[in-house]
XYZ file of N, CA and C in Angstrom:
228
model
N 14.293 109.306 -35.732
C 13.991 110.846 -36.165
C 13.002 111.894 -35.330
N 13.677 112.731 -35.278
C 13.056 114.026 -34.160
C 12.003 114.797 -35.222
N 10.618 115.468 -34.794
C 9.784 116.140 -35.333
C 10.354 117.459 -34.507
N 10.009 118.415 -34.973
C 10.474 119.991 -34.726
C 9.378 121.075 -35.359
N 9.440 122.295 -35.218
C 8.263 123.129 -36.141
C 8.991 124.234 -35.601
N 8.457 125.175 -36.647
C 9.001 126.559 -36.610
C 8.123 127.313 -36.410
N 8.219 128.602 -35.347
C 7.986 129.914 -35.014
C 7.386 130.108 -36.185
N 8.198 130.433 -37.397
C 7.250 131.409 -38.385
C 5.830 130.845 -38.662
N 5.810 129.306 -38.846
C 4.566 128.259 -38.642
C 3.435 129.448 -38.540
N 3.098 129.912 -37.785
C 1.941 130.910 -37.220
C 2.736 132.527 -37.204
N 3.205 132.641 -38.536
C 3.632 134.466 -38.754
C 1.828 134.542 -39.809
N 1.536 135.964 -39.243
C 2.274 136.909 -38.588
C 2.032 136.871 -36.958
N 2.009 135.931 -35.633
C 1.673 136.039 -34.475
C 3.085 136.525 -34.174
N 2.883 137.066 -33.195
C 4.109 137.380 -32.271
C 4.735 135.854 -32.160
N 6.221 136.370 -32.141
C 6.909 134.581 -31.843
C 6.839 134.642 -30.664
N 6.658 134.816 -28.973
C 6.522 134.292 -28.371
C 5.240 133.357 -28.044
N 4.277 134.292 -28.819
C 3.005 133.863 -29.056
C 2.470 132.773 -29.685
N 3.163 132.501 -30.872
C 3.590 131.059 -31.261
C 4.633 130.157 -31.117
N 5.481 130.558 -30.249
C 6.168 129.575 -29.041
C 4.920 129.024 -28.247
N 4.187 130.155 -27.307
C 3.413 129.487 -26.490
C 2.372 128.845 -27.253
N 1.956 128.601 -28.122
C 1.199 127.492 -28.786
C 1.397 126.975 -29.072
N 2.352 126.758 -29.639
C 2.970 125.643 -30.513
C 3.894 124.256 -29.370
N 4.332 124.974 -28.057
C 4.179 124.247 -27.026
C 2.992 123.495 -26.210
N 2.450 124.381 -26.445
C 0.880 124.083 -26.141
C 0.049 122.033 -27.180
N 0.683 122.619 -27.679
C 0.332 120.945 -28.845
C 1.291 120.244 -28.262
N 2.275 120.268 -27.381
C 2.898 119.303 -27.776
C 5.045 119.523 -28.219
N 4.941 120.303 -29.317
C 6.373 120.534 -29.624
C 7.253 120.706 -28.964
N 7.930 120.067 -29.168
C 9.218 120.002 -28.231
C 10.787 120.470 -28.773
N 11.081 120.157 -30.005
C 11.701 120.889 -30.988
C 11.805 122.049 -31.659
N 12.328 123.615 -31.676
C 11.779 124.352 -32.502
C 13.234 125.298 -33.043
N 12.259 126.048 -34.405
C 13.426 126.660 -35.328
C 12.704 127.979 -34.623
N 13.399 128.570 -34.288
C 13.005 129.748 -34.083
C 13.480 131.261 -35.125
N 12.183 132.301 -35.253
C 12.465 132.987 -36.771
C 12.382 134.479 -35.570
N 13.355 135.640 -35.628
C 13.043 136.683 -35.039
C 12.310 137.297 -35.798
N 11.625 138.263 -35.833
C 10.840 139.282 -36.455
C 11.506 140.322 -36.594
N 12.008 141.105 -35.268
C 12.094 142.489 -35.114
C 13.644 142.781 -33.809
N 14.164 143.373 -34.330
C 15.317 143.791 -33.405
C 15.083 143.912 -31.685
N 14.066 144.110 -31.521
C 13.497 143.734 -29.989
C 13.441 142.711 -29.670
N 13.295 141.564 -30.015
C 13.023 140.623 -29.695
C 14.651 140.094 -29.841
N 15.707 140.993 -30.145
C 17.274 140.136 -29.484
C 17.207 140.870 -27.880
N 16.768 141.250 -27.365
C 17.564 142.179 -26.197
C 17.492 141.162 -25.274
N 17.986 141.238 -24.404
C 18.274 139.865 -23.802
C 16.997 139.461 -22.447
N 16.458 140.259 -22.786
C 14.964 140.841 -21.517
C 14.150 139.832 -22.123
N 14.307 140.218 -23.699
C 13.261 139.966 -24.316
C 13.270 138.357 -24.023
N 14.359 137.555 -24.711
C 14.763 136.683 -24.903
C 14.768 135.496 -22.863
N 15.398 136.338 -22.431
C 15.467 135.798 -21.958
C 13.690 134.834 -21.201
N 13.023 136.129 -20.871
C 11.744 135.584 -19.840
C 10.855 135.265 -20.732
N 10.847 135.663 -22.526
C 9.384 135.141 -23.287
C 9.869 134.092 -24.446
N 10.998 133.682 -24.112
C 11.322 132.639 -24.658
C 12.677 131.853 -25.259
N 13.455 131.418 -23.908
C 14.197 130.710 -22.902
C 13.081 129.903 -22.003
N 12.549 130.918 -21.250
C 12.130 130.585 -20.055
C 11.018 129.249 -20.403
N 9.954 130.090 -21.857
C 9.100 129.089 -22.103
C 9.489 127.516 -22.075
N 10.944 127.403 -22.363
C 11.058 126.922 -23.556
C 11.896 125.510 -22.174
N 12.613 126.430 -21.410
C 13.250 125.696 -19.830
C 12.341 125.077 -19.494
N 11.398 125.554 -18.724
C 10.462 125.114 -18.584
C 9.533 123.564 -19.153
N 9.561 123.539 -20.087
C 8.329 122.431 -20.908
C 9.940 121.748 -21.098
N 10.405 122.340 -21.230
C 12.060 120.278 -21.366
C 12.591 120.693 -23.424
N 11.868 121.979 -23.949
C 12.571 122.538 -25.119
C 13.119 122.659 -25.314
N 13.589 122.097 -26.757
C 14.830 122.905 -27.077
C 14.896 123.673 -29.227
N 15.817 124.517 -28.665
C 15.909 125.437 -30.138
C 17.017 124.651 -30.697
N 16.838 124.727 -32.411
C 17.840 123.647 -32.842
C 18.727 124.821 -34.009
N 17.355 125.982 -34.593
C 18.233 127.194 -35.725
C 17.302 128.235 -34.940
N 17.865 129.349 -35.217
C 17.732 130.824 -35.208
C 18.216 131.784 -35.670
N 17.284 132.044 -36.851
C 17.016 133.112 -37.940
C 16.476 134.695 -37.683
N 17.677 135.051 -37.356
C 17.378 136.304 -37.930
C 16.154 137.175 -38.993
N 16.033 138.671 -38.453
C 14.226 138.841 -39.330
C 15.669 139.743 -40.632
N 16.332 139.623 -40.849
C 17.275 139.617 -42.188
C 17.278 138.299 -42.851
N 16.829 137.290 -42.998
C 16.785 136.036 -43.795
C 16.530 136.248 -45.053
N 15.153 136.850 -44.682
C 14.091 136.886 -45.813
C 15.579 137.305 -46.752
N 16.113 139.031 -46.576
C 17.361 139.408 -47.479
C 18.751 138.326 -46.856
N 19.073 137.691 -47.201
C 20.266 136.974 -46.897
C 21.081 136.981 -48.058
N 20.648 136.787 -49.168
C 21.371 136.440 -50.060
C 21.755 138.352 -50.687
N 21.037 138.570 -50.501
C 21.158 139.962 -51.135
C 22.672 141.103 -49.964
N 22.594 140.014 -48.719
C 23.730 141.215 -48.320
C 24.897 139.787 -48.819
N 24.786 139.357 -49.074
C 25.945 138.091 -49.257
C 27.138 138.180 -50.349
N 26.265 139.066 -51.972
C 26.403 139.338 -52.846
C 26.382 140.922 -53.415
């Protein structure tokens, strides 16, 4: 079994700051919650999310868009 954590655990902290803090606490397995459309831009996620993850040897298991709060309404 592996222990992971979600960046949403520190919401409303910015996603990149949440990730840095959790990496600093030793977590290496993540679920990322995207909060805004700007976090989907390549320059942002490469620099603010992918780079720190690679540097620490961490992995992402799942990514959830900011629409996840109302996905059930989108389906029906």
